[in-house]
Tab-separated table of C-alpha atoms in Angstrom:
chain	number	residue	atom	x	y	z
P	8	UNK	CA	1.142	-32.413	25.955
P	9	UNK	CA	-1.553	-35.270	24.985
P	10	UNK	CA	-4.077	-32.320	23.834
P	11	UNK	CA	-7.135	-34.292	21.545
P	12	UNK	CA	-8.021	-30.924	19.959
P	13	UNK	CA	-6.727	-26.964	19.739
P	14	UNK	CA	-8.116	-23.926	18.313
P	15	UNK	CA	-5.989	-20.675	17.979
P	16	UNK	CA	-8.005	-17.382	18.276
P	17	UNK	CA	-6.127	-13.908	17.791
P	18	UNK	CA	-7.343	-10.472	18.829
P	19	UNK	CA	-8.330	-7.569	16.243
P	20	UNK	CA	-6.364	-4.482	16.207
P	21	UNK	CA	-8.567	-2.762	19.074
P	22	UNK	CA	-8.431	-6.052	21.032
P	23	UNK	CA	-12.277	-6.392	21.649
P	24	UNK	CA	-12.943	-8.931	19.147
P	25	UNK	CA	-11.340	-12.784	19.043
P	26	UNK	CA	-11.405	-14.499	15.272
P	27	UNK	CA	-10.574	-18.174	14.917
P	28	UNK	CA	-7.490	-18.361	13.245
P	29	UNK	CA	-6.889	-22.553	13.322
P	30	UNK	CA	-7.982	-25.608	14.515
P	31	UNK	CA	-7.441	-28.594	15.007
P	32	UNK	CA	-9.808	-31.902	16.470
P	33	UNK	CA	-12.406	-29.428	16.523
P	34	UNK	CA	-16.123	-29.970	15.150
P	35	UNK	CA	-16.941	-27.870	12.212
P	36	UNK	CA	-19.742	-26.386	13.773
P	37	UNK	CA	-18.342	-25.174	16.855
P	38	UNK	CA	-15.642	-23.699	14.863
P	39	UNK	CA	-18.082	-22.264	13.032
P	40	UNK	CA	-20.038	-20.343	15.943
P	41	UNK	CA	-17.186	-19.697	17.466
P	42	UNK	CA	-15.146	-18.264	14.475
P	43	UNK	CA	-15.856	-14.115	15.789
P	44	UNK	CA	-16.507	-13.685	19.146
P	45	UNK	CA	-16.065	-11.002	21.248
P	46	UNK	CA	-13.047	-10.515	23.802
P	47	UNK	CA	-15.362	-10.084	26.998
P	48	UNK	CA	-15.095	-11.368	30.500
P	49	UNK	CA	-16.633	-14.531	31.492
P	50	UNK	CA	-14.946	-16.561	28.655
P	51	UNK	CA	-11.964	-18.285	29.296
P	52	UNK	CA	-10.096	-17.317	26.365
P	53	UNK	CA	-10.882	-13.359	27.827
P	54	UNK	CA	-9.646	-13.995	31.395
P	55	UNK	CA	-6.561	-15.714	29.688
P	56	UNK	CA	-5.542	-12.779	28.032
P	57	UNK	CA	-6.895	-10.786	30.525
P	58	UNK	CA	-4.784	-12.303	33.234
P	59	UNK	CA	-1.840	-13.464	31.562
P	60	UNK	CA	-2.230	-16.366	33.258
P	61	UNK	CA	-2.900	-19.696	32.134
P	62	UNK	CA	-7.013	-20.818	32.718
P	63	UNK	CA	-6.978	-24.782	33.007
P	64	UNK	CA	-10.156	-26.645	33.172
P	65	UNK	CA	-9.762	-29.872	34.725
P	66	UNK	CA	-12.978	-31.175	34.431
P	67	UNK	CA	-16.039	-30.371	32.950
P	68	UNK	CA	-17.528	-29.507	36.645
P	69	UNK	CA	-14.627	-27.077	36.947
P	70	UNK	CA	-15.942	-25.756	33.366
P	71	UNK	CA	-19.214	-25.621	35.004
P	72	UNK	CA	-18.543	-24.229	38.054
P	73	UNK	CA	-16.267	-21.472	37.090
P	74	UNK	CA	-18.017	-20.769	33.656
P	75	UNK	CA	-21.599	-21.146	34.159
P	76	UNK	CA	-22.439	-19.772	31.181
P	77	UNK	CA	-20.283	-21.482	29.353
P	78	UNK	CA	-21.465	-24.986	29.592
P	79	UNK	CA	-19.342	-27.531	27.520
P	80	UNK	CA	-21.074	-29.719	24.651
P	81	UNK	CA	-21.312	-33.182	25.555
P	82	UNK	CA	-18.255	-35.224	23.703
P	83	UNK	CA	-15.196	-36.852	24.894
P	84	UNK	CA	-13.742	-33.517	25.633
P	85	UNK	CA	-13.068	-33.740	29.673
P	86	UNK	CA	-10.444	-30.741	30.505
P	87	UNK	CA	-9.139	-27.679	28.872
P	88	UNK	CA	-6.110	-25.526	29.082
P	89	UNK	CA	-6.233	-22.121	27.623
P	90	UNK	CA	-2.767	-20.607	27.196
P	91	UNK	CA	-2.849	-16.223	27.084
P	92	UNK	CA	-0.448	-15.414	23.943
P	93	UNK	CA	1.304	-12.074	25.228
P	94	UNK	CA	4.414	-10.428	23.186
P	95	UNK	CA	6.241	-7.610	24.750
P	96	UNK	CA	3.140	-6.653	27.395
P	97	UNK	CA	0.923	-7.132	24.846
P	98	UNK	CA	-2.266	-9.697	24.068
P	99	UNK	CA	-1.874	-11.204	21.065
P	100	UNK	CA	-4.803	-14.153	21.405
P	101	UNK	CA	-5.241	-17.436	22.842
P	102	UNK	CA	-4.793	-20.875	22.594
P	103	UNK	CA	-7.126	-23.630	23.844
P	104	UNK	CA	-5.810	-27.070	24.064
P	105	UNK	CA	-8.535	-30.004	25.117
P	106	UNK	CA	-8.422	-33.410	26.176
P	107	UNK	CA	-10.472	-36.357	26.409
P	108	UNK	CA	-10.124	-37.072	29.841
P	109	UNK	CA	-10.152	-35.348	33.361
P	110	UNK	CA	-6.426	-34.348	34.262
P	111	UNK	CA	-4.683	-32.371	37.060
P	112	UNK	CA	-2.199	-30.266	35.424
P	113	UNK	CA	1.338	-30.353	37.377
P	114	UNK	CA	3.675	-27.327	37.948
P	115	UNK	CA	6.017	-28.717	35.295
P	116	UNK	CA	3.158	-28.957	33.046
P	117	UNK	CA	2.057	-24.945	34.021
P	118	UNK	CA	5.184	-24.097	32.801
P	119	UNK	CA	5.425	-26.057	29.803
P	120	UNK	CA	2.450	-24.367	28.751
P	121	UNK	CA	3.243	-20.861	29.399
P	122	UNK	CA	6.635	-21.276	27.443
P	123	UNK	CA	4.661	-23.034	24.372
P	124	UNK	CA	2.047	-20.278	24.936
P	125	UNK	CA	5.259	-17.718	24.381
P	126	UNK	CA	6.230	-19.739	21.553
P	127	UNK	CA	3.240	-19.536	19.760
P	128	UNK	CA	2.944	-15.637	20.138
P	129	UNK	CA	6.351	-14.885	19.307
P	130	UNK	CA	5.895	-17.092	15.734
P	131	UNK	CA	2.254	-14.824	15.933
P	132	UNK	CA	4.568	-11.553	16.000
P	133	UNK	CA	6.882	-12.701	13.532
P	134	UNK	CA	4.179	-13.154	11.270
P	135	UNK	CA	2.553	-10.218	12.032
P	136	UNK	CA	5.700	-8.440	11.427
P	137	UNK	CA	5.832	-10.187	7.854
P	138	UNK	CA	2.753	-9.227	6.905
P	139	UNK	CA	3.548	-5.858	7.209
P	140	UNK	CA	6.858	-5.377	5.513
P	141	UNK	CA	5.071	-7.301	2.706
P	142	UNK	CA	2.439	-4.826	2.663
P	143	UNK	CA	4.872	-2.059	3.376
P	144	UNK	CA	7.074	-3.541	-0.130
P	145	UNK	CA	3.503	-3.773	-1.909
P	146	UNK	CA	2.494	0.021	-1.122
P	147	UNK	CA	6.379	1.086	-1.435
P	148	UNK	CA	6.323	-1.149	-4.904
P	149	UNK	CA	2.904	0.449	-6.224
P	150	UNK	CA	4.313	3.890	-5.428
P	151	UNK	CA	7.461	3.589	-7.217
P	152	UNK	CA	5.364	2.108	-10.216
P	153	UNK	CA	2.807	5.007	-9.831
P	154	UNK	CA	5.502	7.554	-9.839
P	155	UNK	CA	7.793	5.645	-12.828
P	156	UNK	CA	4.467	6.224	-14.889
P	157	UNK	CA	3.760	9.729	-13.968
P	158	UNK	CA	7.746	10.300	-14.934
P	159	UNK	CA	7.279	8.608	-18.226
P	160	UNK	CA	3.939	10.742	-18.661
P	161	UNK	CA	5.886	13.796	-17.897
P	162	UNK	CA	8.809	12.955	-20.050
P	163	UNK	CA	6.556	12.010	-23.281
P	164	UNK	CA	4.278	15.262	-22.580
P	165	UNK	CA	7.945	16.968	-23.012
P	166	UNK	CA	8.505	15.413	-26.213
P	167	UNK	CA	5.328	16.480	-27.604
P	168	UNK	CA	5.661	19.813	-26.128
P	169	UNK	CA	9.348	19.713	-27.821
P	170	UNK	CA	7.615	18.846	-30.918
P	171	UNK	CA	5.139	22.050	-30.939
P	172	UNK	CA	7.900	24.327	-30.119
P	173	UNK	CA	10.122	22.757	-32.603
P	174	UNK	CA	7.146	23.532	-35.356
P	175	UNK	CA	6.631	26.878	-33.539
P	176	UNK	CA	9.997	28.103	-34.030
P	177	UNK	CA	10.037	26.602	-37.722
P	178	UNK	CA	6.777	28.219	-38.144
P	179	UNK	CA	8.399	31.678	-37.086
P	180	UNK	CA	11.147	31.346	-39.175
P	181	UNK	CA	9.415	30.767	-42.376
P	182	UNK	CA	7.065	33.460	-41.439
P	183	UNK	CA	9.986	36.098	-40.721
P	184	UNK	CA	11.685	34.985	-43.653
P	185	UNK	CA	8.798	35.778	-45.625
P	186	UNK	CA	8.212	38.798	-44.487
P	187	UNK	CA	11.768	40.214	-44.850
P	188	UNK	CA	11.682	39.140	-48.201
P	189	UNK	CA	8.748	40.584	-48.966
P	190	UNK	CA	10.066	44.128	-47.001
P	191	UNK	CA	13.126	43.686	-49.008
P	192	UNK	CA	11.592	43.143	-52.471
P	193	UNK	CA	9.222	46.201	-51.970
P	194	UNK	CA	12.485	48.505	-50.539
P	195	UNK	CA	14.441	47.250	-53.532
P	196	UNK	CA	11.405	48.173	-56.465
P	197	UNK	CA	10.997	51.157	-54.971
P	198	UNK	CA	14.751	51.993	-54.822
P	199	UNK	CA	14.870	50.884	-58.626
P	200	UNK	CA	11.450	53.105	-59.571
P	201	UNK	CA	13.884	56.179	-57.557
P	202	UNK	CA	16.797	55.458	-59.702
P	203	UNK	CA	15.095	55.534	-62.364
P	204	UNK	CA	13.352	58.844	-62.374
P	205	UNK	CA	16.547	60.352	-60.915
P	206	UNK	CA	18.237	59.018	-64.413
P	207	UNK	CA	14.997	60.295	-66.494
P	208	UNK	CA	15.151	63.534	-65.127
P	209	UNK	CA	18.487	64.013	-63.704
P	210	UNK	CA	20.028	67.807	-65.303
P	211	UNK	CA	23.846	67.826	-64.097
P	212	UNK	CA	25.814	67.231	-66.951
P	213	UNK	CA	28.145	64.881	-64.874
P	214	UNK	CA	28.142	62.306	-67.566
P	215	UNK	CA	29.989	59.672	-64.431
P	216	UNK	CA	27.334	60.699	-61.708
P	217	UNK	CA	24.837	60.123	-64.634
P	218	UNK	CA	26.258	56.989	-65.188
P	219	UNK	CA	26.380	55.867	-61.823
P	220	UNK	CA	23.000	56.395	-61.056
């Protein structure tokens, strides 16, 4: 479309701010001060969006007239066309194209720029769209990883819990063990010490009870 320069400026999520999102032919400085502006009326990237019509400058008394606020920096910039980027009903940004000299802009050329204008804000959903199923995979990504470490936390505070009652039960067994024995040793002395008195003082002749005993 013989545009000199173009600068691409995208609304934030509540649509009241514009940020500069490229340019091209544009001096560094007014990229600068325009990098964040806000999305109010009397600018014509605002009544683009606004509108959803196109806003087309033809000259800079048109710029003048219509914007008076908005007077144009001397340069060899002459007229301006500022294209509304709109998706499904909604305002995505703007885009400002702007030429070095004065120009009438014909109906073929209105509608070459609205279709390049719905170009630019379908690539601006697509992207948008992007960005968010990579952010979607990062968060869904760091979850999984979060959730694979508490698992292997889980599964190694098992072990060492298996460990314990491994010990525990080893522990108990040696301990039973030991006391049984130790039941078992007394029972048995102090069947023998019975046996034995019985025998030392036993008075039934029964030589085979005696000698059973």
């Amino acid at each position: 479309l013989g545009a000199a320069a173009a600068s691409l400026a995208v609304l934030n999520d509540d649509q009241a701010m514009f940020e500069m999102l490229a340019s091209h032919g544009v001096a560094a400085d007014r990229v600068e001060r325009w990098y964040r502006f806000p999305a109010d009326p009397g600018l014509p990237m605002s009544d683009a969006v606004a509108s959803g019509r196109l806003v087309l400058l033809t000259d800079r008394a048109s710029v003048i007239e219509r914007y008076p606020a908005f007077r144009p920096v001397e340069g060899d910039t002459r007229a301006w066309a500022i294209l509304p980027l709109i998706h499904a009903g909604r305002a995505l940004g703007a885009l400002s194209l702007a030429y070095h000299q004065a120009r009438e802009f014909s109906a073929s050329d209105e509608a070459m720029l609205m279709a390049l204008g719905q170009q630019f804000a379908q690539a601006l959903e697509r992207a948008r769209l992007f960005e968010e199923a990579q952010a979607l995979n990062a968060t869904l990504e760091q979850r999984v990883a979060e959730r694979t470490a508490e698992l292997e936390q889980s599964r190694s505070q098992l072990r060492v819990l298996n460990r314990h009652l491994d010990t525990v039960r080893e522990e108990e067994r040696t301990r039973l063990s030991r006391e049984i024995h130790d039941q078992l040793g007394g029972t048995l002395t102090g069947l023998k010490m019975d046996v034995g008195y019985l025998r030392r003082h036993w008075s039934d002749p029964d030589a085979n009870l005696t000698e059973r005993l």
